[in-house]
Short mmCIF file of C-alpha atoms in Angstrom, two decimals:
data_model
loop_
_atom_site.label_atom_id
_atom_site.label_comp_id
_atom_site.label_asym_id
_atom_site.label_seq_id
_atom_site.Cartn_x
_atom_site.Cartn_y
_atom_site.Cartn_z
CA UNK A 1376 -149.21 -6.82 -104.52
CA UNK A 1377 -148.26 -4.34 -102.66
CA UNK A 1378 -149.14 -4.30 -99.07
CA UNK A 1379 -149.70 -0.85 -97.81
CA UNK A 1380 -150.01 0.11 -94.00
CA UNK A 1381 -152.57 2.72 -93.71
CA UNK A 1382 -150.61 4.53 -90.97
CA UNK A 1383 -148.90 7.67 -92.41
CA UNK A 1384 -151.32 6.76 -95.85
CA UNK A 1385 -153.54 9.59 -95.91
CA UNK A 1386 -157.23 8.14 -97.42
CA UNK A 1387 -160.42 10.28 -97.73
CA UNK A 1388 -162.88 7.39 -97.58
CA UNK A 1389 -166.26 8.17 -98.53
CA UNK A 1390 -169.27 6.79 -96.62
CA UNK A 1391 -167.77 3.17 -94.04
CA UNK A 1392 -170.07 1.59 -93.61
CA UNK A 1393 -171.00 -1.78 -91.86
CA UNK A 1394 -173.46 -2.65 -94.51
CA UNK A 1395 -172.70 -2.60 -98.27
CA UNK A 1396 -173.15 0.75 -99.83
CA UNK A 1397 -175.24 1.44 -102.31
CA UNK A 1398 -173.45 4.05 -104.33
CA UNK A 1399 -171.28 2.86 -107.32
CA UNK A 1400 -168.56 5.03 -106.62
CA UNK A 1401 -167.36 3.43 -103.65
CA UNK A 1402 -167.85 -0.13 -102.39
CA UNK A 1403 -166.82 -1.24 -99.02
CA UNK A 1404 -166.75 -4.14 -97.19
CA UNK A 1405 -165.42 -3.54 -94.05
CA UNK A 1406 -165.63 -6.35 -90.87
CA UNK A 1407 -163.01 -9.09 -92.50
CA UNK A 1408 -159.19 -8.48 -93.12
CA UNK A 1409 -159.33 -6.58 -96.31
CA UNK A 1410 -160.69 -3.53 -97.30
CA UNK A 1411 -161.43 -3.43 -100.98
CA UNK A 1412 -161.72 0.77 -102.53
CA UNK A 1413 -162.84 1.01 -105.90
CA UNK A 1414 -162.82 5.16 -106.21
CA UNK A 1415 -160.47 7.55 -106.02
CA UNK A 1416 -158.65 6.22 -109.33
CA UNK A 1417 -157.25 3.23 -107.57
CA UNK A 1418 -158.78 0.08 -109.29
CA UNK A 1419 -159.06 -2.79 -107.20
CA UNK A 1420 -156.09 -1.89 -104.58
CA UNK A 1421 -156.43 -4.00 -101.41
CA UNK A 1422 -154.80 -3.47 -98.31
CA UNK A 1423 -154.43 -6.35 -95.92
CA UNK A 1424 -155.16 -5.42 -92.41
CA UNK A 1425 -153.17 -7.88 -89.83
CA UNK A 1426 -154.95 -7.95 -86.47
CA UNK A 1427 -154.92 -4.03 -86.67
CA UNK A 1428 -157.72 -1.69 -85.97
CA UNK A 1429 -158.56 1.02 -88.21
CA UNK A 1430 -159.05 4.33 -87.33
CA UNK A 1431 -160.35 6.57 -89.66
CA UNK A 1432 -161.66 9.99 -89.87
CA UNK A 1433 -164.75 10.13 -91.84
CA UNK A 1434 -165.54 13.87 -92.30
CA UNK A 1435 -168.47 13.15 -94.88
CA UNK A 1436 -172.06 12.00 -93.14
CA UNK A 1437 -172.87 8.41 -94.02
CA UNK A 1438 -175.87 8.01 -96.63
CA UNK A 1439 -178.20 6.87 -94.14
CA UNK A 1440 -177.65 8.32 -91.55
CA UNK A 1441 -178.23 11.88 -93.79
CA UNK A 1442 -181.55 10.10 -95.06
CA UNK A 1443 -182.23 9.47 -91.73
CA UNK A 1444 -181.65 13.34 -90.82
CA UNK A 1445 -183.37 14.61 -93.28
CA UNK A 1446 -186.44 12.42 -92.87
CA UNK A 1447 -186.50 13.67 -89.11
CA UNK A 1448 -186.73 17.77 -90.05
CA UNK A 1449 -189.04 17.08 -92.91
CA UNK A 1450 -191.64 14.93 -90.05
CA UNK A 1451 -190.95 18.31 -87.78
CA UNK A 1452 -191.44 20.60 -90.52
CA UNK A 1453 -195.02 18.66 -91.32
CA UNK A 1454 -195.72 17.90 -88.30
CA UNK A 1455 -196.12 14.25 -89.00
CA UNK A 1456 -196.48 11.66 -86.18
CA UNK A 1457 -193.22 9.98 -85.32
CA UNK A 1458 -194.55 6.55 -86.55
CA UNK A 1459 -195.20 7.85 -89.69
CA UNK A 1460 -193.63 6.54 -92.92
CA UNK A 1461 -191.36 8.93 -93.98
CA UNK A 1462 -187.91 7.54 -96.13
CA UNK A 1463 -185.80 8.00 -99.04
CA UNK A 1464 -188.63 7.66 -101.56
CA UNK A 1465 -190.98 10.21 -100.00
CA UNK A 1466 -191.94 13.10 -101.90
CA UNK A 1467 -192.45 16.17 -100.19
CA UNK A 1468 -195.46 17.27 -102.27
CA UNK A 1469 -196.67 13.44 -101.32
CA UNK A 1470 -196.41 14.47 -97.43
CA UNK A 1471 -198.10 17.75 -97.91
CA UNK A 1472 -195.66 19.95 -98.14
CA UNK A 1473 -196.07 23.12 -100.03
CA UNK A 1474 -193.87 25.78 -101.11
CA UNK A 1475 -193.60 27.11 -97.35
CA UNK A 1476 -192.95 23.89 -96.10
CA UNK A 1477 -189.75 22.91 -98.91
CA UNK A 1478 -187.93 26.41 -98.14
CA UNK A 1479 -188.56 26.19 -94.58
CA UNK A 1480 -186.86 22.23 -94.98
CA UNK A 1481 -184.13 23.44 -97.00
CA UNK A 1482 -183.79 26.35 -94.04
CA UNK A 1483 -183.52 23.12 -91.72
CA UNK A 1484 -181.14 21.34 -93.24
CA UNK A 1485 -179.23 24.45 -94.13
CA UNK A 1486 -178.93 24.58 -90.24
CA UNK A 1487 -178.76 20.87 -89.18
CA UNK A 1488 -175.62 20.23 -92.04
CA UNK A 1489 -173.75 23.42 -91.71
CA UNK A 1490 -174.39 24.14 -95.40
CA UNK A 1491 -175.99 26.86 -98.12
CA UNK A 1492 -178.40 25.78 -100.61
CA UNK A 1493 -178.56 27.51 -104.28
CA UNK A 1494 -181.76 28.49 -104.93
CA UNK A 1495 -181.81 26.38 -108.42
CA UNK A 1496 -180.98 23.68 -105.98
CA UNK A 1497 -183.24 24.13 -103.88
CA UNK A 1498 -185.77 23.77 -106.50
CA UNK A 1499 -184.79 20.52 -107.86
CA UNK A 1500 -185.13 18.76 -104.78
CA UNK A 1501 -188.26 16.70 -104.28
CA UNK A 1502 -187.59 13.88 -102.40
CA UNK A 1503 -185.75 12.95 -99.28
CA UNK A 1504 -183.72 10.67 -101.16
CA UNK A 1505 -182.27 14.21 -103.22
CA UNK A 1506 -182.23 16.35 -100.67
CA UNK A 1507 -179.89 13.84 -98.66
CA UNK A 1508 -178.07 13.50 -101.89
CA UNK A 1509 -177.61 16.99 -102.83
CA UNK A 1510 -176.40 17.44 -98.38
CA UNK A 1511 -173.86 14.79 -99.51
CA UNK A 1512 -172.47 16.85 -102.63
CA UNK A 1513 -172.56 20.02 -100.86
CA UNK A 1514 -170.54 18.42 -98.03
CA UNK A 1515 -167.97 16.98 -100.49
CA UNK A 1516 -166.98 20.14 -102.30
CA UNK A 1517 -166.21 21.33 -98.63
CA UNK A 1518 -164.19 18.54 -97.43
CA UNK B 135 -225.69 18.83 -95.01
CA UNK B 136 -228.12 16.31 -95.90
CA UNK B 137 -229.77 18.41 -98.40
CA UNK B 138 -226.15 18.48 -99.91
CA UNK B 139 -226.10 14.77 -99.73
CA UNK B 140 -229.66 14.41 -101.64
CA UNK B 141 -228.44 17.24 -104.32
CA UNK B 142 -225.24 15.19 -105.10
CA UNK B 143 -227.08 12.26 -105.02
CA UNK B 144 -229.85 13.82 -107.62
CA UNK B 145 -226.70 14.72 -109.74
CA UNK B 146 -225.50 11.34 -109.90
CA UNK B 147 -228.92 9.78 -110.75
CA UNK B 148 -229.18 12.15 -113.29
CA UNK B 149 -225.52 11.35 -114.62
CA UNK B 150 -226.47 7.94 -114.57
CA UNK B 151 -229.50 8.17 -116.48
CA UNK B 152 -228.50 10.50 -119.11
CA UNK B 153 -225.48 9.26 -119.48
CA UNK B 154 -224.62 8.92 -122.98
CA UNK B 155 -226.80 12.01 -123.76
CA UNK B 156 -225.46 14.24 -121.07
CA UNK B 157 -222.02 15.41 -120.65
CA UNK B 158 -220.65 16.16 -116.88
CA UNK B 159 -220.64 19.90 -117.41
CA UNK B 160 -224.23 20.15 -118.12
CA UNK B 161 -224.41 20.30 -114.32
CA UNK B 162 -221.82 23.14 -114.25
CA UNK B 163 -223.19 26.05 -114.50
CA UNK B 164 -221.72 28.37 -117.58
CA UNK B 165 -220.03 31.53 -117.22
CA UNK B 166 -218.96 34.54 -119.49
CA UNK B 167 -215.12 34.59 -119.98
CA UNK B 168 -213.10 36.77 -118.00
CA UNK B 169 -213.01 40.37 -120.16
CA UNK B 170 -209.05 41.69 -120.22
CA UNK B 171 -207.63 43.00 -117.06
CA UNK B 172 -210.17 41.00 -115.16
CA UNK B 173 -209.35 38.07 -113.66
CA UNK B 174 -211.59 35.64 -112.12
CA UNK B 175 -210.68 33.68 -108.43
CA UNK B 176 -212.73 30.46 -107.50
CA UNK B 177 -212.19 28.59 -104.53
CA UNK B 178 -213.64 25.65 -102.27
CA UNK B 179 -213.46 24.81 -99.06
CA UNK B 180 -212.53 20.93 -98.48
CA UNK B 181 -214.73 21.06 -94.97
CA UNK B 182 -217.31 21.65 -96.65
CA UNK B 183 -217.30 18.53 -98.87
CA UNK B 184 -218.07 14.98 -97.36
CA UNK B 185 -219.88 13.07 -99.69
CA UNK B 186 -217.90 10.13 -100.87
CA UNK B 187 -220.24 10.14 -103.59
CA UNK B 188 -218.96 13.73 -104.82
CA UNK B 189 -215.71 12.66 -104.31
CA UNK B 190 -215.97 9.92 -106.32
CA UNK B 191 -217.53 12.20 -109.09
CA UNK B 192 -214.74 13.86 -108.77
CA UNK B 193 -212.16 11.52 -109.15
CA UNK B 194 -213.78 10.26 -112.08
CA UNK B 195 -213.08 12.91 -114.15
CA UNK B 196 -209.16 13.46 -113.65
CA UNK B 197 -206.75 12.39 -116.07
CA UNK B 198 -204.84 8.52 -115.28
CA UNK B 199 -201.82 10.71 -114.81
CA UNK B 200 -203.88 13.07 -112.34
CA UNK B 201 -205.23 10.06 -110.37
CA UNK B 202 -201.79 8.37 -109.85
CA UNK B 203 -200.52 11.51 -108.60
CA UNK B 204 -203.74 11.37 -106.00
CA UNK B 205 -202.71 7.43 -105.09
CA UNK B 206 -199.46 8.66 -104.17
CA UNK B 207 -200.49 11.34 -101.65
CA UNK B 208 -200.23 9.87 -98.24
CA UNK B 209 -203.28 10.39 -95.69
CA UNK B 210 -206.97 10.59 -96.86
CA UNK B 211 -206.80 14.07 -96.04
CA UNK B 212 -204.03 14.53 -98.65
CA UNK B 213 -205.71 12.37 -101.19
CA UNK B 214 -209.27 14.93 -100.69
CA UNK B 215 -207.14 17.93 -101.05
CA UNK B 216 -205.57 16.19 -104.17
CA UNK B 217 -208.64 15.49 -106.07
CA UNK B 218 -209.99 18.65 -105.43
CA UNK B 219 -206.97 20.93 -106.75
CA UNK B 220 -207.79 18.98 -109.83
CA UNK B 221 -211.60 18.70 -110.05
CA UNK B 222 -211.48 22.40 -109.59
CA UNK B 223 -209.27 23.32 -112.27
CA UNK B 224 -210.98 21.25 -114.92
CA UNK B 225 -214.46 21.84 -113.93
CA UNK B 226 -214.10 25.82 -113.82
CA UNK B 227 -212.09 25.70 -116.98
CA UNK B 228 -215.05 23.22 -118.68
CA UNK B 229 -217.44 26.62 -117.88
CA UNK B 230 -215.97 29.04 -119.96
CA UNK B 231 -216.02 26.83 -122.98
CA UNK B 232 -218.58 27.38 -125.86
CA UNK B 233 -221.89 26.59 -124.62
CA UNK B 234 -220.06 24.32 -122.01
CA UNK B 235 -220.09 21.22 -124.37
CA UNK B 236 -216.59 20.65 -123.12
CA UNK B 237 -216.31 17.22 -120.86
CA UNK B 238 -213.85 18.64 -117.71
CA UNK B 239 -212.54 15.30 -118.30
CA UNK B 240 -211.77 15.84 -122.06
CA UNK B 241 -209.13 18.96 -121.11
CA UNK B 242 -205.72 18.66 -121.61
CA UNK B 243 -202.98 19.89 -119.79
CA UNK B 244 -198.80 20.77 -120.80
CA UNK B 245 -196.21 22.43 -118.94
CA UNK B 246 -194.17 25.38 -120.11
CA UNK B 247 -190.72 25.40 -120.38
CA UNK B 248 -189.69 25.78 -116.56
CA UNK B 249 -192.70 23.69 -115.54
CA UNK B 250 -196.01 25.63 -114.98
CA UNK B 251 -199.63 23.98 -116.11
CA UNK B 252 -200.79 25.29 -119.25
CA UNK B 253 -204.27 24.47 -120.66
CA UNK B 254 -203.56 22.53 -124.10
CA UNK B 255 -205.50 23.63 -126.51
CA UNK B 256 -204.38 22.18 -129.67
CA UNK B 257 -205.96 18.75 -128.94
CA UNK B 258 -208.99 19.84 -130.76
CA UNK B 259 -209.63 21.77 -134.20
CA UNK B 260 -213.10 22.21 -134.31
CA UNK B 261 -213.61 24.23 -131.42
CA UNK B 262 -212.53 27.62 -130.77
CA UNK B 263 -211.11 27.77 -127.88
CA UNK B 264 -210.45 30.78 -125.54
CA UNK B 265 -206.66 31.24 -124.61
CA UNK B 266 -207.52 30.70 -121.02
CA UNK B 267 -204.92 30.89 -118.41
CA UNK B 268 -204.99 29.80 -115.20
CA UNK B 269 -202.89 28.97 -111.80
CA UNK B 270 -204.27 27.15 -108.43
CA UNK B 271 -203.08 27.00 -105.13
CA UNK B 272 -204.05 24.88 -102.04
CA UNK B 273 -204.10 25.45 -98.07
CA UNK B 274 -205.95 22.14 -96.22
CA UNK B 275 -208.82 24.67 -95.65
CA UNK B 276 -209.48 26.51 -99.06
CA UNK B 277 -208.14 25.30 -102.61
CA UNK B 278 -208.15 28.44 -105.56
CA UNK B 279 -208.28 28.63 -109.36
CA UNK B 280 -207.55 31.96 -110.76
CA UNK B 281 -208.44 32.59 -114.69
CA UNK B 282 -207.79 35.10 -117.32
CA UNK B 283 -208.02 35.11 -120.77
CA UNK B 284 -204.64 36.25 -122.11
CA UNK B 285 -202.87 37.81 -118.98
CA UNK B 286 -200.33 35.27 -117.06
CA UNK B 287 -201.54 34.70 -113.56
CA UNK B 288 -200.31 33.48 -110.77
CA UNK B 289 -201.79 33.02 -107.32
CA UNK B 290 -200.92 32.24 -103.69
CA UNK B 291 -203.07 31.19 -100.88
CA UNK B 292 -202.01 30.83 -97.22
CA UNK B 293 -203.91 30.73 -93.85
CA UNK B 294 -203.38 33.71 -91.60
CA UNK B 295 -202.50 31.39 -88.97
CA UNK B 296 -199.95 29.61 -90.18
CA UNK B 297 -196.53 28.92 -87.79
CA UNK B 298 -193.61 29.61 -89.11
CA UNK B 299 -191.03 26.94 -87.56
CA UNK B 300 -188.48 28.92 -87.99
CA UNK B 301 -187.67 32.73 -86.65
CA UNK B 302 -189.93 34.96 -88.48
CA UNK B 303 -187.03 37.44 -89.01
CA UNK B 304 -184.36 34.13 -89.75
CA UNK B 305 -186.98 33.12 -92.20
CA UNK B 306 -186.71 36.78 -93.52
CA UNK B 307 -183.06 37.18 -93.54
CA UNK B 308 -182.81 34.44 -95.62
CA UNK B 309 -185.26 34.75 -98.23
CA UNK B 310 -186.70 38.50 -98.64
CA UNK B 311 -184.45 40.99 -100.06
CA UNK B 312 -183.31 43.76 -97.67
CA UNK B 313 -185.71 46.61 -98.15
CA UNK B 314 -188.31 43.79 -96.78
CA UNK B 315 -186.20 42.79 -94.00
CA UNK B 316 -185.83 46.52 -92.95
CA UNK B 317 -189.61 47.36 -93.21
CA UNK B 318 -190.53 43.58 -90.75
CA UNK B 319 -187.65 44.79 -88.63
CA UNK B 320 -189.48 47.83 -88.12
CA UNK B 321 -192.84 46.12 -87.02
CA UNK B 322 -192.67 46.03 -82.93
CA UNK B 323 -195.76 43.50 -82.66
CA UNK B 324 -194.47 40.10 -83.59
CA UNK B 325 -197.71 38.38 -84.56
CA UNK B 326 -198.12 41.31 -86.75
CA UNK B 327 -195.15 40.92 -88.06
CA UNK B 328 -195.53 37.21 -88.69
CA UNK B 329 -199.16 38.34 -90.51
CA UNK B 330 -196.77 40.95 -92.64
CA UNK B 331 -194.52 38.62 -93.87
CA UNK B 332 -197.07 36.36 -94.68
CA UNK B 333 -198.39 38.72 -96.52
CA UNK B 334 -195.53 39.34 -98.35
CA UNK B 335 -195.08 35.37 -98.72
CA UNK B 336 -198.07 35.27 -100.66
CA UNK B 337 -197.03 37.95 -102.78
CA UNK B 338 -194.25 36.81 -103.93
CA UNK B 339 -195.51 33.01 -104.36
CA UNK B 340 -198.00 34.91 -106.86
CA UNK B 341 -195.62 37.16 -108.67
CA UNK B 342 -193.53 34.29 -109.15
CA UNK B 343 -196.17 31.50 -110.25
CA UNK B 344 -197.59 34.32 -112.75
CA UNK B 345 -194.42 35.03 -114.19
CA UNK B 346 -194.07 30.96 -114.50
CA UNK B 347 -190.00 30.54 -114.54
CA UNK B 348 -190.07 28.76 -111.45
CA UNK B 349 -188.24 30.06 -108.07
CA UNK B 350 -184.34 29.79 -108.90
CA UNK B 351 -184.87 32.21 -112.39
CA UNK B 352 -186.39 34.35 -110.00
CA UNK B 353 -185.00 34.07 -106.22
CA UNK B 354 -187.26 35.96 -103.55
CA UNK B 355 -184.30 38.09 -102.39
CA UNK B 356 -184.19 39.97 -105.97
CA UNK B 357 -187.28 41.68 -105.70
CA UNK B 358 -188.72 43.62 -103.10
CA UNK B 359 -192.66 44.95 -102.52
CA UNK B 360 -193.48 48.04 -102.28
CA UNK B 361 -196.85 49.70 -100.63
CA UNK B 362 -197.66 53.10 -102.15
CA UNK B 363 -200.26 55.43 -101.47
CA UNK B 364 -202.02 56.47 -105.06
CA UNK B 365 -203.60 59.47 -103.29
CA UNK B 366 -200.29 61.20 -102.66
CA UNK B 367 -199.12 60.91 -106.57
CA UNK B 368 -195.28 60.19 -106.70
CA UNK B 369 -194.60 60.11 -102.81
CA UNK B 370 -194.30 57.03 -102.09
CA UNK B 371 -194.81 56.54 -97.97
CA UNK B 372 -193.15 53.33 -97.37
CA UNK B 373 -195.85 52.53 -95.01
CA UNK B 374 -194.58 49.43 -92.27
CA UNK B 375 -198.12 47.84 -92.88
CA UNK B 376 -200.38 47.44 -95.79
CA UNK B 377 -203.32 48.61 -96.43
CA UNK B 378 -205.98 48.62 -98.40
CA UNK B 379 -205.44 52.09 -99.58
CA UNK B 380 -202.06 50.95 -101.11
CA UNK B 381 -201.14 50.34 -104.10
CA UNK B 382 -198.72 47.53 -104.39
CA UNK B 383 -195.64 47.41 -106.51
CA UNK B 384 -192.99 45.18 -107.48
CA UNK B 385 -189.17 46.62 -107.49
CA UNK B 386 -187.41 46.26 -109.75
CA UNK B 387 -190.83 46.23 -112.27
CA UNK B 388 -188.49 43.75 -114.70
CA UNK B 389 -185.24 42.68 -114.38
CA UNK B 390 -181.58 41.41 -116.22
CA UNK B 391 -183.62 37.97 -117.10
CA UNK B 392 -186.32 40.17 -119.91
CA UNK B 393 -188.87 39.27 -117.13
CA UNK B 394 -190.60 42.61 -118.21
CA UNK B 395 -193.89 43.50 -117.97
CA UNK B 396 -196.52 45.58 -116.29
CA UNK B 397 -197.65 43.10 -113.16
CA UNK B 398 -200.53 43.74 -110.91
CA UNK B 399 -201.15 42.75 -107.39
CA UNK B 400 -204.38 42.26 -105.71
CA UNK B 401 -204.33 40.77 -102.27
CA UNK B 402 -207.20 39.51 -100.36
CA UNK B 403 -208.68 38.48 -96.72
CA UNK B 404 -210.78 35.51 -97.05
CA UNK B 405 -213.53 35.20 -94.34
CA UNK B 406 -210.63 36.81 -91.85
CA UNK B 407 -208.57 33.25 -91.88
CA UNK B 408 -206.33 33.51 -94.99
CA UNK B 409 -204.61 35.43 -97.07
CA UNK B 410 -205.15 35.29 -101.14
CA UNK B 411 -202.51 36.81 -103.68
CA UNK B 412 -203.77 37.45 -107.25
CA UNK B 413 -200.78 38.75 -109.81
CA UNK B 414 -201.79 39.11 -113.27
CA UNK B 415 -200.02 41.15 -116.06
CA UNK B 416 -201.53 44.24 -117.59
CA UNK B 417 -201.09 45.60 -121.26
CA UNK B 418 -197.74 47.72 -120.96
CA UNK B 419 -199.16 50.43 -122.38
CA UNK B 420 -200.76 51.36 -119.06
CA UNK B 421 -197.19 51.82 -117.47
CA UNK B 422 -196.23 55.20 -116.83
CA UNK B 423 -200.34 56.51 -116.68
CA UNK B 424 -201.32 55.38 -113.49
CA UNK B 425 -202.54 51.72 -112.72
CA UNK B 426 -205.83 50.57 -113.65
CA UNK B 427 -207.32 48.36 -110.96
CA UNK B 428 -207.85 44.58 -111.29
CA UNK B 429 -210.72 43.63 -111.90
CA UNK B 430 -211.96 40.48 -110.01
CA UNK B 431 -214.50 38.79 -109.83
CA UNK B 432 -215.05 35.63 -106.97
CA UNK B 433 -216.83 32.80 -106.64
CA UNK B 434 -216.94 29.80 -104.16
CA UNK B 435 -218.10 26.25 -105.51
CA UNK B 436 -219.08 22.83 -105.33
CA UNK B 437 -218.51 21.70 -108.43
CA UNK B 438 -222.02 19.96 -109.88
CA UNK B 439 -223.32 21.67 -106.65
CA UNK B 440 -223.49 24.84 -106.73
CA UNK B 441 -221.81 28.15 -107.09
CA UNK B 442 -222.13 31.31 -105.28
CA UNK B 443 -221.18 34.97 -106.38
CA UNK B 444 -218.79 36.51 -103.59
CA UNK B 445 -220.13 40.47 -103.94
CA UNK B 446 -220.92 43.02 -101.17
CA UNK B 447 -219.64 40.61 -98.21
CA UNK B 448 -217.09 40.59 -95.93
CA UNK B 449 -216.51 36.84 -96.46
CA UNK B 450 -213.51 38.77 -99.17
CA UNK B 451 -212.02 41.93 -98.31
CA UNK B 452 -209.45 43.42 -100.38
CA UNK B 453 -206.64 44.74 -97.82
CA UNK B 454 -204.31 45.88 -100.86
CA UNK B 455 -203.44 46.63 -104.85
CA UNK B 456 -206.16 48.79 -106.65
CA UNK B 457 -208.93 46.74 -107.12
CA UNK B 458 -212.58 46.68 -107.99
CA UNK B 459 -214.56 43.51 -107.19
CA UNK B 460 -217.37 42.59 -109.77
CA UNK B 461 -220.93 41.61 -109.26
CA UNK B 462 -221.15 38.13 -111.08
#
């Protein structure tokens, strides 16, 4: 098995993170001496890391941190207390939002990720969980 | 208050003695069904209601579905606001059925295609059952039911002091089509601008709830409302600022989608704090005559309580769309 250095390799890593990753498509575990990618067509390619740090340019937010983003304009939008509950689950509708509320949210994040919503999209979003997923997608098709 | 408290209380001793005689809508009072091109608006006001024992009435007579969806609101606040979107819908729909011998609980509800509340009537085959439409929409201080028989409806409701959080002209630029970003543009005052495109907010809420293909079949930004003076026939003045002179249009009147169809606006002050959009569709054999006004009729209730006939006050002023309000 090959041994690749990762110097001159050019990778588009989704999501490193420290903790495992939810998302089928890509499962890291990063901290020990390999680095395991299952996406990106490459099945079970490992690269052996000798005493080297990586240095990697992720371009694409990590899934929690968007989460955590999005969970912090929807408690502005409402108003909510900081304390408040407010995570992936959370429906809007459940937090009170109304119509006003969801465009003026997608508005938010339109602003906070750099990003344009379709309006269909727009519509299908009802939790924070989608919205941070839909961020994500958007994201990808620019990077 | 407390004589609210002892009338709630009288209702539930009476639902608890009569029980199996009595349905729950024997305490609602009946009403006449809604002719065509009328259209009939109830609302209540959450302050208002505090007894727990109401509430609980309430409650009781939404669906399992209904009262899952009230479990999962978060707040108490939330939960109230919940049960009462509900409790009004069924209740004022239990009214118009024959002789009221419907059970609010005993209504069924569908969705159309793209998601909007329908009443479903086929659950039952000996009654005959007006085709009663309806829509409902909730601020924290004042929850609506509009109904027709026949027409599509859809309304909005919004407080007149709602913040924006974002720019009133941003908000604008993004979501109204151009002709409406030109006539806010125009408006010097800024809290009368922010009460103009609220306006328009609610407007557009209701066109789009009536015509019931959800917001991305019919994005904000492809229509545009239009204020015309009837008196001048076929000069249209473009005015910055409705009024309640104006007749109020929708432009383009239908559009590439087949969403055709003669729709009528009404829009309302209630008791000066919010805003009420009523769009209905007329028979399209008015169009090209001259509108007919909208006929509406209002009424504010505590369902099992009591109901009172908004006529002749200014607790509801219409401030545009050719209407005439009915005496109940």
């Amino acid at each position: 098995m090959a041994a690749n250095a990762l110097t001159g390799a050019s990778i588009s890593m989704r999501p490193l993170l420290s903790q495992l990753n939810q998302t089928p498509a890509c499962s890291l575990i990063s901290g020990s001496s390999s680095v395991l990618a299952s996406s990106f067509g490459k099945r079970n390619v490992s690269f052996s890391l000798r005493s080297r740090s990586i240095r990697l340019t992720v371009s694409c937010a990590a899934k929690q941190e968007t989460v955590d983003k999005v969970c912090a304009i929807v408690k502005k939008q409402l108003a909510l207390p900081d304390d408040s509950t407010v995570n992936g689950e959370s429906k809007f509708s459940a937090l009170g939002a109304d119509s006003l509320d969801t465009v003026e949210i997608v508005m938010g994040l339109e602003e906070e990720f750099g990003i344009s919503v379709e309006e269909d999209s727009a519509q299908s979003i009802t939790t924070v969980q989608e919205a941070a997923d839909l961020i994500e997608e958007i994201i990808q098709k620019k990077c | 208050m407390s004589s609210l408290l002892d009338k709630a209380r009288l209702m539930m001793n009476i639902h608890c003695l009569g029980r199996n005689l009595v349905t729950a809508s024997s305490s609602l009072h009946c009403v006449q069904l809604p002719a065509q091109k009328e259209a009939h608006f109830w609302y209540v006001l959450p302050d208002e209601i505090k007894d727990t024992n109401l509430l609980n009435q309430y409650f009781e007579i939404l669906s399992p579905s209904e009262k899952e969806s009230v479990f999962r609101m978060t707040g108490e606040l939330l939960k109230k606001r919940a049960i009462l979107a509900r409790a009004l819908v069924r209740t004022t729909l239990a009214r118009y059925q024959i002789n009221c011998q419907i059970d609010p609980k005993a209504l069924k509800f569908k969705k159309n295609r793209y998601g909007k509340p329908e009443v479903d009537l086929q659950y039952t085959e000996d009654w005959k059952l007006p085709q009663l439409r309806f829509n409902i929409s909730h601020t924290s201080s004042l929850i609506a039911c509009g109904v027709t028989v026949g027409s599509p409806i859809g309304i909005d409701v919004e407080e007149k002091q709602r913040r924006l959080k974002n720019d009133v002209l941003a908000f604008a630029r993004r979501y109204f089509s151009p002709d409406e970003i030109e006539m806010l543009t125009k408006i010097a005052d800024p809290e009368l601008r922010r009460l103009e495109l609220i306006k328009l907010w609610t407007l557009k809420e209701a066109y789009v709830k009536a015509v019931g293909k959800g917001f991305s079949n019919l994005p904000f930004n492809t229509f545009t409302f239009q204020f015309g003076n009837r008196l001048k026939t076929g000069i249209h003045l473009r005015p910055h600022v409705m009024s309640k002179a104006h007749e109020i249009t929708v432009e383009p009147p239908d559009d590439s989608k087949n969403i055709s169809g003669n729709w009528q606006f009404v829009l309302l002050e209630l008791y000066g704090s919010h805003y009420a959009a009523i769009c209905i569709e007329q028979e399209s054999t008015n169009r090209g005559k001259g509108s007919i006004p909208v006929n509406l009729m209002l009424r504010k209730t505590i369902p099992f309580v009591e109901d009172e006939c908004i006529f002749g006050t200014d607790k509801a002023v219409v401030i545009g769309g050719l209407t005439t309000l009915l005496e109940c």
